[in-house]
XYZ file of C-alpha atoms in Angstrom:
581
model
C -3.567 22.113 7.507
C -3.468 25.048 4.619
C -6.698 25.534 3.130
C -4.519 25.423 -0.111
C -2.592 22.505 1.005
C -4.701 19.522 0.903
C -8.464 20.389 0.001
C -11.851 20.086 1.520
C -12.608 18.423 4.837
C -14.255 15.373 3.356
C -11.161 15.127 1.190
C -9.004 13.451 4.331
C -8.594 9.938 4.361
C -8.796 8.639 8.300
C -5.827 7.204 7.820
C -3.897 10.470 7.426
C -4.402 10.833 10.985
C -2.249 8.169 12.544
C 0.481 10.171 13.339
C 4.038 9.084 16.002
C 4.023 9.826 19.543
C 7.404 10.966 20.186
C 7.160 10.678 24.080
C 5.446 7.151 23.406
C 7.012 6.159 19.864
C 3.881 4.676 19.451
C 1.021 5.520 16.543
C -1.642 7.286 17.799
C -4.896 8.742 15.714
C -5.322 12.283 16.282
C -7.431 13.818 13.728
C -7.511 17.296 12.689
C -8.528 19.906 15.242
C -9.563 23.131 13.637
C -13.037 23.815 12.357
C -12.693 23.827 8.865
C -11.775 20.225 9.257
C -14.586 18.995 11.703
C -16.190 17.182 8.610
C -13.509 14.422 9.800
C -14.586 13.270 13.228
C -11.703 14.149 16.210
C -10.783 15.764 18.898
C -11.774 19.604 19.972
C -8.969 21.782 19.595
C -7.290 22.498 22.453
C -4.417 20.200 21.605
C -1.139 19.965 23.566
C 1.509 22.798 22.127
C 4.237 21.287 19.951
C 2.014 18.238 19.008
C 1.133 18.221 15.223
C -1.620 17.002 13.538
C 0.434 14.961 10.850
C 3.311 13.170 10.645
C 6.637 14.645 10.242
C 7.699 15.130 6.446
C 9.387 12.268 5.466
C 7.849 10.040 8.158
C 4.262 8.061 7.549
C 2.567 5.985 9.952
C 3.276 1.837 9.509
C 1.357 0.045 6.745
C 0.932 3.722 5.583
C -0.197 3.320 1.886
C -0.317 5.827 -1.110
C -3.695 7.450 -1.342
C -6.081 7.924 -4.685
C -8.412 10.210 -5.278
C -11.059 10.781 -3.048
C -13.853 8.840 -4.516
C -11.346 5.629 -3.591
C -10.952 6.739 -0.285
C -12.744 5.982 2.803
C -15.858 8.302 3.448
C -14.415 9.886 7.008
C -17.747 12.246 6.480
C -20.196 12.473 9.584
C -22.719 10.051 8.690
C -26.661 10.111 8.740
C -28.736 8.221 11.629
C -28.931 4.756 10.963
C -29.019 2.838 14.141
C -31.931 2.347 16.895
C -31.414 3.062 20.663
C -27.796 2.589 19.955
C -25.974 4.374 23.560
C -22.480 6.228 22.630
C -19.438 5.534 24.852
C -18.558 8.033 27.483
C -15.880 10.601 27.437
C -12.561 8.789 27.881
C -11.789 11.000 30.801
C -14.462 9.403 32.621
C -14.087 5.732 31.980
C -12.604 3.710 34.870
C -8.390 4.216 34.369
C -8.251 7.197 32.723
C -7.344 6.830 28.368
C -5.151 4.053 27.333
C -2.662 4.298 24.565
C -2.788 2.955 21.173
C -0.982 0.211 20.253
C -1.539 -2.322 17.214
C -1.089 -5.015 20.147
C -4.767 -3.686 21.056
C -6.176 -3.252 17.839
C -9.245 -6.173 17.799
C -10.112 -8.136 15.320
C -13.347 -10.353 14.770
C -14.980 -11.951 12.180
C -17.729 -14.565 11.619
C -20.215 -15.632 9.313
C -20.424 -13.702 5.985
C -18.685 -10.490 7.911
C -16.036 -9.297 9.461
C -15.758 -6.741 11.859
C -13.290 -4.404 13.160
C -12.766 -2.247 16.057
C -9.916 0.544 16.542
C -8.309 0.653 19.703
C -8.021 4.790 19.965
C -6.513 7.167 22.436
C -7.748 10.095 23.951
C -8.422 11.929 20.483
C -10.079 9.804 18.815
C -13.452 9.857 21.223
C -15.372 11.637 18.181
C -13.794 9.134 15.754
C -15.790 6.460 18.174
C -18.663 8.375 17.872
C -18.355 8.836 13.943
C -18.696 4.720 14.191
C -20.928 4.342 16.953
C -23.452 6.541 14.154
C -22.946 3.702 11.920
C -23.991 0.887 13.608
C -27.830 -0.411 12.613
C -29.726 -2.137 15.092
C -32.553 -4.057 16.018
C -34.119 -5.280 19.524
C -33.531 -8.838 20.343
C -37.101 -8.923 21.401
C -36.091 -11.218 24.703
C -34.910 -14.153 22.380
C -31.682 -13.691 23.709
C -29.701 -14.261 27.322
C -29.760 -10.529 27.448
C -25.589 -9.975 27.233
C -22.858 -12.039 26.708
C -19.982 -12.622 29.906
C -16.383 -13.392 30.521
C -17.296 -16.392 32.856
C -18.794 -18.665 30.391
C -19.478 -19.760 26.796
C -20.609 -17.427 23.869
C -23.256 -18.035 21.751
C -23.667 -15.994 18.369
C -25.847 -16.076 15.249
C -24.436 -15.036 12.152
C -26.833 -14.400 9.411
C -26.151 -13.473 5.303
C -29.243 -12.374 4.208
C -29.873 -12.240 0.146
C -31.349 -8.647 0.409
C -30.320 -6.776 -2.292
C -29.240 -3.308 -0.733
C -27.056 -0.513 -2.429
C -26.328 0.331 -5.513
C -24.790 -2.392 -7.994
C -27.272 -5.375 -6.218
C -30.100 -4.681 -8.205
C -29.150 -7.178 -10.594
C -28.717 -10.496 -8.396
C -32.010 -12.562 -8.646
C -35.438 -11.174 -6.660
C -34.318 -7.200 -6.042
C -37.804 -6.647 -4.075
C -36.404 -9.754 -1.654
C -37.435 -8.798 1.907
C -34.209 -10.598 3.389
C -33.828 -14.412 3.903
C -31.717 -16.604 6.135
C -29.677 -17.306 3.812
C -26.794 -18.063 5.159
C -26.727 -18.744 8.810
C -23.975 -19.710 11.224
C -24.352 -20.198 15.215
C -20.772 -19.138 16.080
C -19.838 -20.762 19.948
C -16.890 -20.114 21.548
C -15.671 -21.789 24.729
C -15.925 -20.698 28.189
C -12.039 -20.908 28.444
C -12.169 -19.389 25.061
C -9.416 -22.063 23.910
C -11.269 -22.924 20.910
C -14.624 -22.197 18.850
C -17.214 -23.993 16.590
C -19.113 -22.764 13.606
C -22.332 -24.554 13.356
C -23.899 -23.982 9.523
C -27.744 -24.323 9.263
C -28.823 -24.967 5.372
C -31.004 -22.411 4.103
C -33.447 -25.539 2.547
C -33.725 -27.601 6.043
C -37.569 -28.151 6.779
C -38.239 -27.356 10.217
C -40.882 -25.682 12.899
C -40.217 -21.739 13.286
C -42.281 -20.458 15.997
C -44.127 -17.681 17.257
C -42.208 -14.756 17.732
C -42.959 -11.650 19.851
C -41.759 -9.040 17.945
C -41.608 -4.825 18.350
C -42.940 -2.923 15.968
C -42.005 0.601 14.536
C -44.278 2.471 17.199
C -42.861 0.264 19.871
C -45.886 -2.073 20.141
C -45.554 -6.058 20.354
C -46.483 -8.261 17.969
C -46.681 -12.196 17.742
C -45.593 -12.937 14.494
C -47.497 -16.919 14.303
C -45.127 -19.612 13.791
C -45.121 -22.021 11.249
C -44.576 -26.137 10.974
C -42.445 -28.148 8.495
C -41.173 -24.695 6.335
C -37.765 -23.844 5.062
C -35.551 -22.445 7.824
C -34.904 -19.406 5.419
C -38.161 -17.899 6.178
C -37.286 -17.393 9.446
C -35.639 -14.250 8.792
C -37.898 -11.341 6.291
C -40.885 -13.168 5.664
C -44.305 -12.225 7.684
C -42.600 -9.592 9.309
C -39.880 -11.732 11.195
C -37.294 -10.064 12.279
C -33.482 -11.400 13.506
C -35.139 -12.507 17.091
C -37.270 -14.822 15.271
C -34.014 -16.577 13.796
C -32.612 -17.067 17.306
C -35.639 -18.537 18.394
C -36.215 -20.817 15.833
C -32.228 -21.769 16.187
C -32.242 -22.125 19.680
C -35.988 -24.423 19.526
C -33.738 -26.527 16.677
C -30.895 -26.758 18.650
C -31.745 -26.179 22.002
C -28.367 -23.313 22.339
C -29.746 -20.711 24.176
C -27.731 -17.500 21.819
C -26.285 -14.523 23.279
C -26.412 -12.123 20.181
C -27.170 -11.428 16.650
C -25.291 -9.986 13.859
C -26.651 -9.875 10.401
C -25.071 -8.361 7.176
C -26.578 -7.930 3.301
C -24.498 -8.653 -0.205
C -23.062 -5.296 0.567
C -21.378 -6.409 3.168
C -19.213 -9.066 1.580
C -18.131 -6.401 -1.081
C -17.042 -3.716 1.028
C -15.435 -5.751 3.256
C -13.013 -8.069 0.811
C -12.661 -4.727 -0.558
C -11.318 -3.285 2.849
C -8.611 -6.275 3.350
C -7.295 -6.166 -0.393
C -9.005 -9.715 -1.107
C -9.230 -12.852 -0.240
C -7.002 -15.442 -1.280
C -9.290 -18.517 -2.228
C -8.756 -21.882 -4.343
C -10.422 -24.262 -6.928
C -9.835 -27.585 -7.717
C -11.694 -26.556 -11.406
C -12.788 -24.274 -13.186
C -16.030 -22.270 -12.800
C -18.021 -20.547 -14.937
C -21.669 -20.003 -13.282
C -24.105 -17.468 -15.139
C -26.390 -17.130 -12.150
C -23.538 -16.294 -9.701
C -22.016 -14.668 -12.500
C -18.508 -16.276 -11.115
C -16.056 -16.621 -13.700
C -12.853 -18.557 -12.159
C -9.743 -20.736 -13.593
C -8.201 -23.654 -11.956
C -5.543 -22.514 -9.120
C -5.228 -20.072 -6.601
C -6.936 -16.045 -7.100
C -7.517 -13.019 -4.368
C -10.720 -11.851 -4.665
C -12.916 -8.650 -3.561
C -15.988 -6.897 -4.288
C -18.025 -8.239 -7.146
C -16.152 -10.831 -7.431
C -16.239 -12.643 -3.759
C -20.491 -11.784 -3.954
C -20.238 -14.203 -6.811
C -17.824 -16.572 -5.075
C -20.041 -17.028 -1.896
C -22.978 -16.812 -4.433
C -22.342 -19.645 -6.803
C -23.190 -22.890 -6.369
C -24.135 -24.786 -9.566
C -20.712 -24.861 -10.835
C -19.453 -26.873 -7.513
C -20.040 -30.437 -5.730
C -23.285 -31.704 -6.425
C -25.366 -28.171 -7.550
C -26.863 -27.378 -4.096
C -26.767 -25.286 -1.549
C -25.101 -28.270 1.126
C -22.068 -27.761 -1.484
C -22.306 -23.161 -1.326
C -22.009 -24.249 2.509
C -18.625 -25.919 2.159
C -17.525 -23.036 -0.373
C -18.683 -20.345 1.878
C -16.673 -21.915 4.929
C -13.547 -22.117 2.823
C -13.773 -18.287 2.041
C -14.705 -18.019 5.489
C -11.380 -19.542 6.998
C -9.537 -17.432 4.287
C -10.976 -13.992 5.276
C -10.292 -14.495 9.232
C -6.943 -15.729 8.109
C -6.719 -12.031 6.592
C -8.059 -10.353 8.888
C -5.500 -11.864 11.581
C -2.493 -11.485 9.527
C 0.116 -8.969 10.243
C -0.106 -6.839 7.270
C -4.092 -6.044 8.428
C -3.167 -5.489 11.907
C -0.244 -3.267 11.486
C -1.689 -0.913 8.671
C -3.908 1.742 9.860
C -5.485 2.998 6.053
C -6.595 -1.140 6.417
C -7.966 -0.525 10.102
C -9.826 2.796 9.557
C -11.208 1.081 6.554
C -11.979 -2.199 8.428
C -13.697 0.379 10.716
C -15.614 1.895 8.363
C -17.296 -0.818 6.444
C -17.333 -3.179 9.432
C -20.028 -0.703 11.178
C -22.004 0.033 8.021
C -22.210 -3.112 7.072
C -23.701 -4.831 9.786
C -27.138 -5.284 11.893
C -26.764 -6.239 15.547
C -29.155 -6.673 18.275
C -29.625 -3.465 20.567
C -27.547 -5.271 23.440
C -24.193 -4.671 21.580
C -25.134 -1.843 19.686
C -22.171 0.554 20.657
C -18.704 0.313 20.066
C -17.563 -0.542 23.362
C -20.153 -3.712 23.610
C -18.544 -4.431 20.329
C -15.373 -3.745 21.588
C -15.797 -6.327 24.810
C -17.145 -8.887 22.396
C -14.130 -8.619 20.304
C -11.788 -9.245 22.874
C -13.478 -12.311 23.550
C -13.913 -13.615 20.316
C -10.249 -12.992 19.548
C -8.369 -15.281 21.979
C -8.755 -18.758 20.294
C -6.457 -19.927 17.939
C -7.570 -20.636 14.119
C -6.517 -23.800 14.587
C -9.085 -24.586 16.929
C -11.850 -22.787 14.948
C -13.435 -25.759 13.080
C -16.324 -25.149 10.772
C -19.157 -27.875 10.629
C -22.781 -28.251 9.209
C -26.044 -29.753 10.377
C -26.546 -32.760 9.505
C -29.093 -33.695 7.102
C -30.518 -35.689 4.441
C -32.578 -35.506 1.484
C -36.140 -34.953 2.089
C -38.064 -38.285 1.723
C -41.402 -36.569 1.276
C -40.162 -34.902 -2.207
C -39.735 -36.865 -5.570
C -37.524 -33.901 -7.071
C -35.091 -33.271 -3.865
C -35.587 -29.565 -2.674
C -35.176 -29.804 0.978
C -33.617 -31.199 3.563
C -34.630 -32.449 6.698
C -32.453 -33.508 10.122
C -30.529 -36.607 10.441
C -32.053 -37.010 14.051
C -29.350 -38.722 15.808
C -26.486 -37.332 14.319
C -27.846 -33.844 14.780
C -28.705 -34.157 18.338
C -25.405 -35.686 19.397
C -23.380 -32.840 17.707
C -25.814 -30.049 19.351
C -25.375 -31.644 22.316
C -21.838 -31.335 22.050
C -21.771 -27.289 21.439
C -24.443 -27.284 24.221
C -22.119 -28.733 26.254
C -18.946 -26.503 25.287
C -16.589 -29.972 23.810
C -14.989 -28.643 21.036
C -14.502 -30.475 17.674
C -10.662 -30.225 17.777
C -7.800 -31.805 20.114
C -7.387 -28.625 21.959
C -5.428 -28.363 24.763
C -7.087 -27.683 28.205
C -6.290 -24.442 30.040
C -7.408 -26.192 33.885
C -6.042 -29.626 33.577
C -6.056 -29.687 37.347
C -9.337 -28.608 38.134
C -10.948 -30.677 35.529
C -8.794 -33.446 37.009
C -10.480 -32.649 40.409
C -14.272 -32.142 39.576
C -14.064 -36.013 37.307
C -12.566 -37.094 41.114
C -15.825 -36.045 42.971
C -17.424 -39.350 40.873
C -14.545 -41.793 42.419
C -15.147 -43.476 46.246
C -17.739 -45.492 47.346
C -21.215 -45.242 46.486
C -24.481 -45.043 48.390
C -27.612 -48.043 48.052
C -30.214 -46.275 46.002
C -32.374 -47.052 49.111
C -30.149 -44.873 51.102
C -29.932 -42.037 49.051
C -32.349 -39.466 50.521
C -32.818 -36.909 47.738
C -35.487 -33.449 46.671
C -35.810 -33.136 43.224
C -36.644 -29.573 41.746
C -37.261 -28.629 38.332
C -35.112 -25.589 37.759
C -35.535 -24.966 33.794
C -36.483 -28.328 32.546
C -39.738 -28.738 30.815
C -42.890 -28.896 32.966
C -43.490 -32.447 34.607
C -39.950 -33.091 34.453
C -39.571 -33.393 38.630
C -42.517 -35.946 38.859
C -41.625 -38.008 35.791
C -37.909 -38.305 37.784
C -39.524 -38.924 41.051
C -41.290 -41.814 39.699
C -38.274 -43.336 37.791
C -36.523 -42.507 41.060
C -38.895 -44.421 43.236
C -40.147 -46.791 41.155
C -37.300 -48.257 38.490
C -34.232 -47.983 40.518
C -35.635 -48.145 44.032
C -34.644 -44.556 45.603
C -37.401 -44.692 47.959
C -35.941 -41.856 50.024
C -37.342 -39.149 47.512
C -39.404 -36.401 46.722
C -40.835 -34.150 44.352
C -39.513 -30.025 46.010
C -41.365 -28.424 43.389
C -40.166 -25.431 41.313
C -35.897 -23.959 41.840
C -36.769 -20.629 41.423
C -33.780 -20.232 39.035
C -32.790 -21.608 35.600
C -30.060 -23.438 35.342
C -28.251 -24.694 31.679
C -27.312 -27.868 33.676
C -28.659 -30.080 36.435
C -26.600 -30.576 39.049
C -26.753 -32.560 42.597
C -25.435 -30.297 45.495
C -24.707 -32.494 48.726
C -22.833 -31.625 52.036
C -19.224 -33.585 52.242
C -21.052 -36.720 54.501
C -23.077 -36.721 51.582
C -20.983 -37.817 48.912
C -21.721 -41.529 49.052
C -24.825 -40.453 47.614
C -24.322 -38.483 45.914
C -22.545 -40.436 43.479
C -24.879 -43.018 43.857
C -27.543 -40.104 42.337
C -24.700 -39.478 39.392
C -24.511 -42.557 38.230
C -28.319 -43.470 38.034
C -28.925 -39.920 36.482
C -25.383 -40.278 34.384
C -24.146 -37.011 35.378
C -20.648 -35.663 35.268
C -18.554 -34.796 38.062
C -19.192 -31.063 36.830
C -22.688 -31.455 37.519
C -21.483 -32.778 41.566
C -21.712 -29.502 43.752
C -20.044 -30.067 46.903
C -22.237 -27.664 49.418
C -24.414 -28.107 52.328
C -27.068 -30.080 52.765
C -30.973 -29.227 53.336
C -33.939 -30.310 55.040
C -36.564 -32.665 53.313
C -39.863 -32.488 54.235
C -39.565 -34.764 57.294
C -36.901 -32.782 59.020
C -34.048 -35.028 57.709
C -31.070 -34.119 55.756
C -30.847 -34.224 52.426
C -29.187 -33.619 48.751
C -30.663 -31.991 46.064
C -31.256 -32.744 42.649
C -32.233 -29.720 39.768
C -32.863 -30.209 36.360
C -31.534 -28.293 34.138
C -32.245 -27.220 30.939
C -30.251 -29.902 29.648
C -32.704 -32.863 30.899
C -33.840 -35.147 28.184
C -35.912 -37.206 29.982
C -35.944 -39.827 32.788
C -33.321 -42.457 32.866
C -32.089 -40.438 29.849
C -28.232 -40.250 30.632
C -26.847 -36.367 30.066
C -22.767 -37.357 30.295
C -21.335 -35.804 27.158
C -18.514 -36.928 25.289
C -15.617 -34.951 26.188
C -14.332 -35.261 22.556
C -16.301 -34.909 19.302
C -16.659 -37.909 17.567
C -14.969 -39.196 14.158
C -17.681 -39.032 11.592
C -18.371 -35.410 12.842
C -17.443 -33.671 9.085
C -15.500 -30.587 10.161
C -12.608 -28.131 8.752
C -10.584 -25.622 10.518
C -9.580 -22.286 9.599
C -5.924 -22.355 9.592
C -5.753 -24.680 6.293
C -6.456 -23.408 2.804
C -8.635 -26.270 0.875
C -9.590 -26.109 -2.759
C -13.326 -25.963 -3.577
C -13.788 -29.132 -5.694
């Protein structure tokens, strides 16, 4: 570039840098080389002869737009350090297959909760570019309230958290400015181990429940055990005392009893600069709104909104369904739906100014827990987070009533029975839509290992171990066992040595009489069968073995789960636009 062609370094948008491969004729970002430009993250120079650094004249990259004046562009300046611990990816020529190319096929996508977040897929020269973002990223230690990494193999648990702090400059003005940072707005996002469809699970900032003590690392990389608290707003879980994100997982996982993966939070600045990033949102109102708190402003019909504007949408919540925040919930999920519907469209995913902007704000604008704080564990995440259709993406809520303690209604508290069921049914991976099963067949033979004859409970000669439920569990069964449904041939093995999210009854193939005898006292699925071997009981004789898992409620308590969600479950997915009423 001539020093009197374009300007300064800091002057280049990102997007300038997308430039045709004509061996490939694909896009590719290769970002200026010499080092008057290295204000721009990119590649060393030592670039290939006959490659140039811009697009031929006449030719612009696709979804190429006109660019402003520098204040409107992307900041593509090297940033400060904001992040914790956070490792940086390794040189592409040492990953495992050498560089891949660039294609918008393998440009990810993810959003969730009140953010969105988006990864570019870059070739060889943009390594510094992933270092530019990796610098970005803010985060936090999980503190070991966490599984400690998400996997390919099985479901994904992740809580998404808006928090009402009031960072960067324009916030100043929305309610308490010195606000340490609620829970606010808090989704556990699961996604299916086949990754054929995903639930949203909102938790209302008012529900009354126990948050408990939290382990927590300090600045000078002590511990401390931040003490837990009975019958408080869930809110406080998050900024108050000292709690950090890990003491939001914790108290989610003791509410619900999902075990999460990860954590990503994000401020009010996030929902500006990331509306901002996609153009707007396209939203919809059944009336007209006009709330001076939000400061939300909005006619009857249809609108795209960004910045200031979708702070205030998410924000409001006087001016819709009955005042309160159950009614922001159902608001928030509609803009929710809208954004990922943005986000997925072609227009985002083919545009690189969109992508490098996506980029951009996605990694300043969120928190995550140390496990995932580098663009490649982002990366990995995305992929899986990406696969399931919006269709299958239904939102839902906790449910909840009134609290009956309060004569002016502030709070709410659990509808017990309601709320368990539809935990139990995340916990247990059924989705809340008619999706269509990727292993027909092998689900078709694990419900067959329950059909053939069945043992007499006195036959069934069984060990029992405890292998994550609560303490006691073993004996309590062993008693039920011997005592209420006359499996005499049983005892208590003690401890697993493992934790297991489900019990299960491994048996050797002679065994399988009863083995399904044990099932249906214990109402187990035919998942929870495990065809194996079989072991030696204490007197030298053969025998099955029972574990509970972490999913034991108790004995004689069946754990079969529905394998589809029930009707009264309120839900919406994200592939239909709904006006807020």
């Amino acid at each position: 570039m001539d020093a009197q062609g374009r300007g300064r370094a800091d002057d280049i948008d990102p997007a300038d840098q997308w430039v045709l491969n004509p061996n490939t004729g694909d896009y590719e970002l290769r970002l200026q080389s010499s080092a008057e430009q290295r204000a721009v993250p990119g590649p060393r120079a030592g670039r290939a002869a006959g490659t140039t650094a811009v697009p031929p004249r006449g030719r612009t990259a696709p979804g190429r737009e006109r660019r402003g004046t520098p204040e409107e562009a992307p900041d593509p300046g090297v940033p400060g350090p904001r992040r914790r611990r956070a490792p940086q990816a390794p040189p592409p020529g040492r990953r495992k297959g050498g560089p891949k190319k660039s294609k918008a096929k393998k440009i990810l996508v993810w959003t969730g909760g009140t953010m969105a977040f988006l990864l570019v897929g870059a070739s060889v020269g943009g390594y510094l570019y992933y270092q530019h973002l990796n610098n970005n990223i803010t985060s936090v230690s999980d503190d070991g309230a966490g599984t400690g990494g998400f996997s390919k193999d099985r479901a994904i648990n992740i809580l998404l958290v808006g928090t009402d702090k009031r960072t960067g400059s324009g916030n100043s003005g929305y309610g308490d400015s010195g606000s340490a940072g609620h829970a606010d707005t808090t989704l556990l996002l699961h996604v299916s181990k086949d990754r054929t469809n995903a639930t949203a699970l909102s938790i209302p900032r008012d529900l009354i429940t126990d948050i408990p003590d939290c382990p927590t690392e300090q600045e000078d990389g002590t511990t401390k055990i931040i003490p837990g608290q009975q019958g408080i707003r869930f809110n406080n879980s998050l900024g108050q005392e000292g709690r950090t994100p890990s003491c939001t997982m914790r108290t989610v996982t003791e509410l619900t009893g999902i075990k999460l993966d990860h954590f990503m939070i994000a401020d009010f600045n996030a929902v500006k600069t990331l509306t901002s990033a996609v153009e707007g949102v396209d939203v919809c109102l059944a009336k007209d709104i006009n709330d001076p708190d939000s400061k939300l402003k909005l006619s009857k019909g249809e609108h795209t909104i960004e910045g200031e504007e979708a702070l205030a949408f998410v924000r409001t919540r006087h001016s819709v369904g009955f005042g309160g925040d159950l009614s922001r919930i159902e608001l928030q999920q509609q803009f929710l739906s809208s954004l990922m519907r943005k986000l997925k469209s072609k227009g985002t995913l083919t545009s690189p100014t969109k992508l490098v902007k996506l980029a951009e704000a996605g990694t300043k604008a969120l928190t995550v827990d140390s496990k995932i704080s580098s663009i490649t564990k982002l990366r990995d995440l995305g992929l899986e987070l990406g696969k399931f259709d919006m269709k299958n993406l239904s939102f839902t809520t906790v449910p909840v009533v009134d609290n009956p303690a309060e004569k002016v209604k502030a709070t709410v508290v659990l509808k017990e029975a309601q709320a368990k069921d539809l935990f139990a049914l995340i916990k247990d991976d059924v989705s809340l839509t008619a999706v269509k099963q990727k292993e027909k067949k092998e689900k078709a033979a694990v419900a067959a290992r329950l059909k053939g004859t069945k043992a007499d409970a006195s036959e069934v000669r069984v060990r029992v171990l405890n292998g994550g439920a609560p303490a006691g569990s073993a004996q309590e069964t062993l008693n039920w066992l011997q005592i209420d449904e006359g499996v005499t041939k049983s005892e208590n093995a003690g401890n697993a040595g493992v934790t297991l999210q489900k019990t299960t009854v491994e048996y050797a193939p002679d065994q399988a009489d009863q083995a399904r005898r044990l099932a249906d006292l214990m109402g187990l699925s035919g998942a929870a069968m495990k065809p194996g071997k079989s072991v030696t009981n204490s007197q030298g004789l053969p025998a099955i073995t029972l574990t509970l898992g972490e999913d034991f409620k108790g004995a004689g308590v069946s754990l079969t789960t529905p394998s589809t969600a029930p009707g009264d479950v309120e839900k919406s997915t994200a592939d239909k636009v709904e006006c807020a009423k």
